Amino acid sequence: MSVLLLIFSVLGCSSEADSNRDHLVFRYNEHSNISSLDPAFARNPANIWPANQLFNGLIQLDDALNIQPDIAKSWTYNDSTFTYSFTLRSDVYFHEDAAFGSKKTRAVVASDFVYSFNRLIDPTIASPGRWVMNPVDEISAINDTVVNIKLKEAFPPFLGMLGMRYFSVVPKEAIDYYQNDFRKHPVGTGPFTFKLWEENVKLVLRKNPNYFETDSTGNKLPYLEAVAITFLPDKQSEFLQFVQGNLDMVNSLDNSYKDEILTADGKLRPKYEDRVTLLKSPFLNTEYLGLFMGDSTSILQSKVLRQAINYGFDRQKMITYLRNGVGIPAEHGFIPKGLAGYNEAIGYNYNPEKALELLEQYKKETGDMQPKITIGTNSQYLDFCEYIQRELEKIGIGVKIEVMPPSTLRQMKSSGELNIFRASWIADYPDAENYLSLFYSKNFTPNGPNYTHFKSVVFDSLYQVALNVPEIADRQILYKKLDSIVTNQAPVVPLYYDMALRFVSKDVEGLGINPQNFLVLKRVRKN
């Protein structure tokens, strides 16, 4: 039985509805495996996307990353006690489920948020999102409709952090009822409810008839009847399914089909213009090479060598030929374009003469006449590393590339076993502090995301100051200074600021795109 027929046999649609099923179901493929539908494990896009359909939190972000009400209809902040006070809607109900017994469901109350947030730091859960609770001193329910969150100290990005799926509300009854099986039988409040999941084959979500949000004219959301997710691991096969009309969307660009669908300057080829819509947005993702600073014997201890590497290749050419123009060359620091703190006054452009000058200085200072470096990467980014290899060898830096599985790369990067590693940093929340945290010395891995083990007393001091500045306009001045310190010291080689890219069927309406590449389907229609 096909996935679509299975969906509609599950939903019990009539033959007439079955003949129009394509207008009711949104279909996409997840080439990475979903490991859990529990929002406490929503650590990557594969898990976050379905969790976005199943769960809600206190606040949500719109496509411009503005903070909007969600289950919390309003909030206040006391800057003397670092306390947020959220007033909840009273018309939000959990999905109907056997976990609630004969009542089938119940309303969300403030104590549900206390339970859900504290669950993140429960060692028996071992949530990878435990760190999001680091700023929190205490969370308490004042009554059924008011929840207070007291921070340990001022942390202005926290309100935006609450839009992360880690901060979703879950019912204790369902956790107790399903226990470890909650990962594959989620119960939330979102626009879609869980229906079935055959791991690595298909996942089906059904419309939540009790969802609390409405559109501007008062119509209940969502419009779709169901969401169907397949798990083809091969991106070329995924693209072929899209072209054949079996998928409604393909996310991102892959080498296997980039030249088939896009011109060299990143536009749709004419043969697809009448049936495909191309959605683009700056994506809060910086692709980079990390240079490990924790090895005192490494040649990467030389700042001039690190700077020479940054000057030694053409990022614009790299994006044009390897990405069909999709992406922004990272010539202006580590903070990506689209965030307050992005600084066009700093960075490295292609300057082979400057690279050669710095390399000569390195040789004089060290006596190393044939510097050699090794870059660790996975196969997906091998073409980028080979391009950098060719360009750096032109100026006299020998480059060896080690290709390894993604899991091995992550492990070796975290344990400091790679002198240079290809990596990316996708914003967990829309504040540049998220990027700068990679260079704060107290965040050395494994205690945080400082994979390079960069350390600067001046940086640490300014970073702490920035955390106590409530207004973003004032914070961004400090963010620019912090990014300039990182850029000058060059513990990373920024490659490009990514673009979120979606190829969408022309019969889909209401699907937006945003700088965090969240998938939001509650306002989607199909013609």
XYZ file of C-alpha atoms in Angstrom:
527
model
C 0.000 0.000 0.000
C 1.380 3.468 -0.875
C 2.018 5.981 1.880
C -0.856 8.186 0.677
C -3.333 5.326 0.517
C -2.221 4.240 3.969
C -2.804 7.747 5.296
C -6.314 7.870 4.006
C -7.186 4.390 5.123
C -6.039 5.473 8.574
C -8.080 8.662 8.385
C -11.119 6.834 7.061
C -11.724 9.201 4.119
C -14.483 8.623 1.609
C -13.675 7.701 -1.984
C -14.492 11.259 -3.052
C -12.092 12.670 -0.463
C -9.551 10.039 -1.485
C -9.656 11.286 -5.063
C -8.744 14.745 -3.798
C -6.240 13.592 -1.206
C -3.367 15.610 -2.688
C -5.205 18.764 -1.629
C -5.285 17.637 1.990
C -1.845 16.160 2.658
C 1.514 17.922 2.723
C 4.305 15.510 1.798
C 8.016 15.904 2.386
C 11.015 13.627 2.729
C 13.466 13.526 5.618
C 16.723 12.046 4.331
C 18.190 12.069 7.849
C 16.591 9.686 10.292
C 14.313 11.089 12.986
C 15.618 9.765 16.290
C 12.794 10.989 18.541
C 9.512 12.913 18.501
C 10.025 13.967 22.123
C 10.811 17.726 22.097
C 13.428 17.156 24.816
C 15.462 15.598 22.004
C 14.757 18.203 19.297
C 18.443 18.847 18.688
C 18.568 18.908 14.864
C 16.284 19.870 11.961
C 15.193 16.256 11.364
C 13.686 16.127 14.868
C 12.689 19.798 15.108
C 10.524 19.859 11.973
C 7.923 17.280 13.103
C 8.131 18.625 16.667
C 7.113 22.044 15.281
C 3.860 20.497 14.095
C 3.181 18.591 17.323
C 4.085 21.012 20.111
C 3.818 24.618 21.315
C 5.720 26.714 23.824
C 5.275 30.003 25.635
C 6.285 32.109 22.623
C 6.850 31.582 18.917
C 8.914 33.334 16.250
C 7.459 34.610 12.990
C 9.306 34.391 9.667
C 11.128 37.642 10.474
C 12.197 36.112 13.842
C 10.036 38.550 15.790
C 8.811 37.179 19.121
C 5.064 36.496 19.083
C 2.626 35.051 21.651
C 1.970 31.327 21.590
C 0.470 29.624 24.660
C 1.528 32.704 26.624
C -0.725 35.567 25.544
C 1.367 38.221 27.330
C 4.398 38.636 29.584
C 6.324 41.119 31.687
C 9.953 41.311 32.821
C 11.276 42.586 36.152
C 14.847 43.724 35.506
C 15.671 43.995 39.212
C 14.887 40.331 39.943
C 15.554 38.972 36.416
C 12.056 37.463 36.427
C 9.709 36.878 33.492
C 6.015 36.488 34.271
C 3.908 34.804 31.565
C 0.106 34.835 31.437
C -1.254 31.793 29.628
C -4.242 31.317 27.357
C -7.006 29.247 28.912
C -8.192 27.596 25.675
C -5.199 25.360 24.914
C -5.748 21.613 25.224
C -3.438 18.653 24.897
C -4.076 16.217 22.051
C -6.730 13.650 22.840
C -4.996 10.504 24.029
C -5.492 7.346 26.120
C -3.009 8.766 28.623
C -5.790 11.012 29.971
C -8.206 8.121 30.563
C -11.903 8.738 30.013
C -11.410 12.524 29.896
C -9.300 12.119 26.698
C -7.676 15.543 27.162
C -7.321 18.498 29.505
C -6.345 22.170 29.408
C -2.740 23.285 29.690
C -1.934 24.986 33.004
C 1.132 26.756 34.366
C 2.357 23.717 36.305
C 2.730 21.880 32.977
C 5.485 24.307 32.023
C 7.179 23.836 35.397
C 7.134 20.074 34.808
C 8.258 20.315 31.166
C 11.164 22.687 31.838
C 12.405 20.775 34.871
C 12.240 17.580 32.827
C 15.007 18.979 30.619
C 17.467 18.891 33.515
C 16.394 15.486 34.833
C 19.539 13.294 34.559
C 17.399 10.218 33.890
C 16.069 11.900 30.714
C 19.549 12.919 29.482
C 18.157 15.591 27.177
C 20.724 17.122 24.807
C 18.832 20.368 25.450
C 19.741 20.428 29.129
C 22.002 23.439 28.478
C 19.047 25.714 27.611
C 18.156 25.723 31.297
C 21.577 27.014 32.353
C 20.341 30.633 32.694
C 17.303 29.584 34.784
C 17.364 29.862 38.565
C 13.759 28.864 39.226
C 10.457 28.290 37.427
C 7.203 28.397 39.365
C 3.438 28.315 38.793
C 1.760 31.249 40.554
C -1.654 29.826 39.640
C -3.087 27.915 36.682
C -2.575 30.795 34.251
C 0.641 32.497 35.431
C 4.122 31.005 35.255
C 7.246 32.821 36.486
C 10.791 32.169 35.282
C 13.572 33.666 37.399
C 17.019 33.844 35.803
C 20.319 33.540 37.657
C 21.463 36.809 36.100
C 20.532 39.075 33.228
C 20.473 37.181 29.933
C 18.685 39.218 27.230
C 18.587 36.428 24.586
C 16.509 34.205 26.877
C 13.079 35.334 25.669
C 13.985 34.402 22.096
C 15.402 31.089 23.312
C 11.917 30.134 24.517
C 10.962 29.675 20.865
C 13.170 26.562 20.728
C 11.324 23.244 20.639
C 13.166 22.130 23.773
C 10.871 24.521 25.664
C 7.669 22.807 24.458
C 4.978 21.913 26.959
C 4.285 18.202 27.496
C 1.743 16.498 29.801
C 3.038 14.475 32.744
C 0.224 11.967 32.248
C 1.558 11.033 28.793
C 5.165 10.781 30.010
C 4.046 8.488 32.838
C 1.793 6.480 30.522
C 4.235 5.938 27.645
C 7.518 6.355 29.561
C 10.397 5.626 27.147
C 7.902 5.138 24.319
C 6.936 8.828 24.452
C 9.666 9.330 21.828
C 7.450 7.460 19.342
C 4.038 8.357 20.753
C 4.177 12.109 21.415
C 1.316 14.066 22.954
C 1.446 17.824 22.558
C -0.777 20.804 21.804
C 0.278 21.546 18.213
C -1.736 21.935 14.999
C -1.157 18.264 14.137
C -1.445 15.120 16.221
C 0.592 11.949 16.035
C -0.978 9.131 13.990
C 1.666 6.552 13.073
C 5.421 6.165 12.696
C 7.112 3.266 10.995
C 10.704 4.243 11.659
C 12.814 4.940 8.551
C 9.748 4.302 6.350
C 6.953 6.801 7.041
C 5.550 9.187 9.633
C 1.956 10.434 9.520
C 0.525 13.379 11.458
C -3.181 14.247 11.443
C -4.973 17.572 11.804
C -5.730 18.551 15.399
C -9.447 19.480 15.425
C -9.039 21.218 18.801
C -6.155 23.498 17.876
C -6.441 26.934 19.457
C -5.032 29.252 16.748
C -7.134 30.836 14.010
C -6.318 32.845 10.908
C -7.035 36.563 10.469
C -10.654 35.869 9.482
C -11.341 33.523 12.380
C -10.945 30.210 10.517
C -9.454 27.421 12.608
C -5.934 26.294 11.819
C -4.510 24.151 10.337
C -5.987 23.934 6.849
C -4.321 20.631 5.914
C -5.779 17.264 6.891
C -2.433 15.518 7.335
C 1.349 15.622 6.987
C 3.180 12.656 5.448
C 6.929 12.235 5.873
C 9.013 9.646 4.015
C 12.617 8.679 4.715
C 14.464 8.202 1.440
C 18.157 8.473 2.415
C 19.325 9.435 -1.063
C 18.874 13.115 -1.969
C 18.800 12.436 -5.691
C 15.925 9.974 -5.197
C 14.184 12.587 -3.067
C 14.502 15.118 -5.889
C 13.126 12.640 -8.436
C 10.098 12.039 -6.202
C 9.549 15.795 -6.081
C 9.798 16.148 -9.866
C 7.318 13.270 -10.287
C 4.825 15.076 -8.023
C 5.078 12.676 -5.088
C 6.545 15.302 -2.731
C 5.415 18.886 -2.192
C 8.786 20.305 -1.197
C 12.519 19.682 -1.312
C 14.610 21.470 1.277
C 18.135 22.790 0.553
C 20.420 22.212 -2.413
C 22.412 19.066 -3.119
C 25.191 18.522 -5.637
C 23.265 15.639 -7.181
C 20.647 17.969 -8.668
C 21.860 21.562 -8.265
C 22.806 21.941 -11.947
C 19.583 20.260 -13.057
C 17.256 22.746 -11.346
C 19.352 25.914 -10.960
C 21.327 28.064 -13.351
C 24.905 29.052 -12.496
C 23.615 32.270 -10.894
C 21.122 30.474 -8.646
C 17.858 30.914 -10.592
C 15.313 28.264 -11.525
C 15.888 26.769 -14.943
C 13.072 27.651 -17.383
C 11.665 24.112 -17.563
C 10.776 24.249 -13.847
C 9.419 27.787 -13.640
C 5.787 26.816 -14.297
C 5.623 24.094 -11.620
C 8.140 25.028 -8.916
C 8.417 28.010 -6.582
C 11.886 28.804 -5.261
C 11.902 30.230 -1.719
C 15.105 31.818 -0.410
C 16.110 33.446 2.854
C 19.359 34.250 4.631
C 19.934 31.273 6.928
C 21.452 31.741 10.375
C 24.181 29.243 9.643
C 27.897 29.934 9.303
C 29.930 27.240 7.546
C 33.551 27.336 8.645
C 36.839 25.605 9.324
C 37.689 25.430 13.019
C 41.370 25.685 13.993
C 42.117 23.893 17.261
C 44.061 26.212 19.587
C 44.487 23.766 22.465
C 47.640 22.042 21.137
C 50.693 24.071 22.148
C 52.895 22.173 19.650
C 50.678 22.839 16.606
C 51.765 25.205 13.844
C 48.280 26.713 14.211
C 49.557 28.531 17.306
C 50.885 31.082 14.792
C 48.364 33.882 14.254
C 50.023 34.967 10.993
C 49.612 31.444 9.576
C 45.947 31.416 10.590
C 45.480 34.785 8.907
C 47.308 33.596 5.772
C 44.860 30.702 5.470
C 41.947 33.154 5.714
C 43.357 35.362 2.934
C 44.422 32.443 0.762
C 41.280 31.432 -1.156
C 38.436 33.105 -3.050
C 35.161 32.614 -1.199
C 33.132 34.298 -3.950
C 34.417 31.891 -6.592
C 33.827 28.985 -4.219
C 30.136 29.923 -3.814
C 29.650 30.566 -7.537
C 31.045 27.248 -8.722
C 30.286 24.887 -5.851
C 26.919 26.287 -4.733
C 25.502 27.839 -7.921
C 25.595 31.192 -6.197
C 23.458 30.019 -3.266
C 25.106 31.415 -0.163
C 26.906 34.566 0.932
C 30.731 34.492 0.992
C 31.798 34.782 4.647
C 34.080 37.770 4.201
C 32.844 39.690 7.271
C 33.461 37.726 10.426
C 31.708 34.815 12.104
C 28.285 36.365 12.857
C 26.137 35.736 9.757
C 24.299 38.332 7.765
C 20.799 38.798 9.145
C 21.718 39.105 12.825
C 22.369 42.260 14.844
C 26.138 42.276 15.239
C 27.008 41.385 11.635
C 29.889 43.701 10.772
C 30.806 44.601 7.185
C 33.876 46.509 8.436
C 35.794 43.348 9.378
C 36.805 40.099 7.726
C 39.007 38.508 5.078
C 38.631 38.854 1.341
C 40.728 37.007 -1.235
C 44.203 38.535 -1.102
C 46.938 36.114 -2.257
C 49.625 38.806 -1.973
C 48.763 39.415 1.673
C 48.620 35.647 2.258
C 52.119 35.224 0.801
C 53.439 38.122 2.908
C 52.038 36.576 6.094
C 53.371 33.154 5.124
C 56.879 34.585 4.684
C 56.590 36.166 8.118
C 55.572 32.780 9.543
C 58.604 31.090 7.959
C 60.987 33.695 9.367
C 59.482 33.417 12.845
C 59.415 29.605 12.984
C 61.951 28.290 10.462
C 59.216 26.024 9.067
C 59.710 26.373 5.320
C 57.047 23.860 4.258
C 54.016 24.287 6.496
C 51.469 21.475 6.259
C 47.949 21.274 7.667
C 45.294 18.540 7.793
C 41.571 19.207 7.388
C 38.994 16.750 8.737
C 35.667 16.678 6.900
C 32.804 14.427 5.875
C 32.092 13.517 2.255
C 29.328 16.120 1.871
C 31.850 18.961 2.055
C 34.795 17.264 0.361
C 34.499 19.505 -2.713
C 34.876 22.638 -0.555
C 37.929 21.242 1.197
C 39.500 20.163 -2.091
C 38.961 23.661 -3.461
C 40.662 25.201 -0.400
C 43.431 22.600 -0.697
C 44.212 23.626 -4.289
C 44.151 27.335 -3.487
C 46.358 27.118 -0.370
C 48.879 24.894 -2.107
C 49.310 27.676 -4.689
C 50.692 29.931 -1.946
C 52.852 27.237 -0.365
C 50.703 25.660 2.364
C 50.485 21.874 2.054
C 47.017 20.496 2.766
C 45.977 16.927 3.552
C 42.267 16.051 3.713
C 40.897 13.312 5.940
C 37.372 12.206 5.046
C 35.363 10.501 7.782
C 31.742 9.684 8.653
C 29.770 12.586 10.192
C 29.569 10.838 13.575
C 33.351 10.378 13.684
C 33.896 13.989 12.681
C 31.611 15.200 15.480
C 33.355 13.026 18.048
C 36.891 14.006 17.026
C 35.929 17.676 16.843
C 34.478 17.546 20.346
C 37.501 15.751 21.808
C 40.122 18.040 20.220
C 41.607 15.317 18.022
C 41.491 17.375 14.810
C 43.775 20.353 14.228
C 41.406 21.666 11.543
C 37.802 20.539 11.141
C 34.983 21.543 8.838
C 31.930 22.578 10.819
C 28.784 24.667 10.758
C 26.954 26.615 13.418
C 23.203 26.975 13.028
C 21.632 29.472 15.420
C 19.677 27.836 18.221
C 18.051 31.205 18.919
C 18.074 34.517 17.006
C 20.764 36.410 18.901
C 24.435 36.807 17.954
C 25.426 35.740 21.465
C 24.700 32.234 20.190
C 27.647 32.543 17.761
C 29.964 34.350 20.146
C 29.468 31.644 22.785
C 31.752 29.454 20.631
C 34.700 31.592 21.710
C 33.986 32.083 25.424
C 36.689 30.280 27.399
C 34.257 28.802 29.950
C 32.600 26.976 27.047
C 35.571 24.749 26.188
C 34.282 21.399 24.970
C 32.955 19.165 26.401
C 31.397 21.799 28.707
C 30.186 23.988 25.864
C 30.518 24.756 22.138
C 34.042 26.246 22.158
C 35.485 23.528 19.903
C 38.572 25.581 18.964
C 39.556 26.213 22.626
C 40.072 29.867 21.770
C 40.813 31.979 24.845
C 41.041 35.748 25.219
C 40.783 37.680 28.479
C 39.514 40.748 26.629
C 36.915 38.717 24.741
C 35.675 37.022 27.936
C 35.337 40.353 29.706
C 33.361 42.020 26.881
C 31.200 38.902 26.479
C 30.157 39.139 30.128
C 29.392 42.841 29.732
C 27.184 42.125 26.696
C 25.084 39.677 28.697
C 24.039 42.497 30.996
C 22.932 44.911 28.258
C 19.145 44.588 27.770
C 18.697 46.599 24.553
C 19.715 44.868 21.327
C 20.813 48.183 19.753
C 23.371 48.588 22.526
C 24.316 44.914 22.569
C 25.106 44.833 18.882
C 27.881 47.406 19.377
C 29.537 44.989 21.789
C 28.798 42.048 19.495
C 30.676 43.772 16.666
C 33.677 44.357 18.927
C 33.633 40.734 20.017
C 33.447 39.472 16.445
C 36.330 41.748 15.466
C 38.498 40.169 18.197
C 37.695 36.704 16.862
C 38.317 37.788 13.278
C 41.700 39.301 14.116
C 42.844 36.265 16.107
C 41.465 33.889 13.447
C 40.673 30.683 15.363
C 38.199 29.965 12.554
C 38.104 30.307 8.783
C 34.533 31.392 7.889
C 33.545 29.939 4.509
C 30.024 31.173 3.796
C 26.790 32.312 5.416
C 24.186 29.870 4.252
C 20.886 30.490 2.505
C 17.703 28.637 3.416
C 16.362 27.231 0.168
C 13.099 25.453 -0.593
C 11.799 24.115 -3.869
C 8.011 24.019 -3.495
C 5.242 22.739 -5.752
C 3.181 25.527 -7.331
C -0.036 24.148 -5.817
C 1.216 24.899 -2.283
C 0.201 28.198 -0.685
C 1.118 29.737 2.650
C 4.490 28.053 3.141
C 6.952 30.666 4.312
C 10.672 30.551 4.898
C 12.720 32.003 7.722
C 16.367 32.515 8.746
C 16.249 29.515 11.103
C 14.702 27.287 8.414
C 11.882 26.187 10.690
C 9.094 24.293 8.945
C 5.680 25.715 9.877
C 2.716 24.019 8.199
C -0.295 25.320 10.126
C -1.089 27.995 7.493
C -0.338 25.895 4.407
C -3.023 25.172 1.803
C -2.908 23.094 -1.357
C -4.844 23.880 -4.519
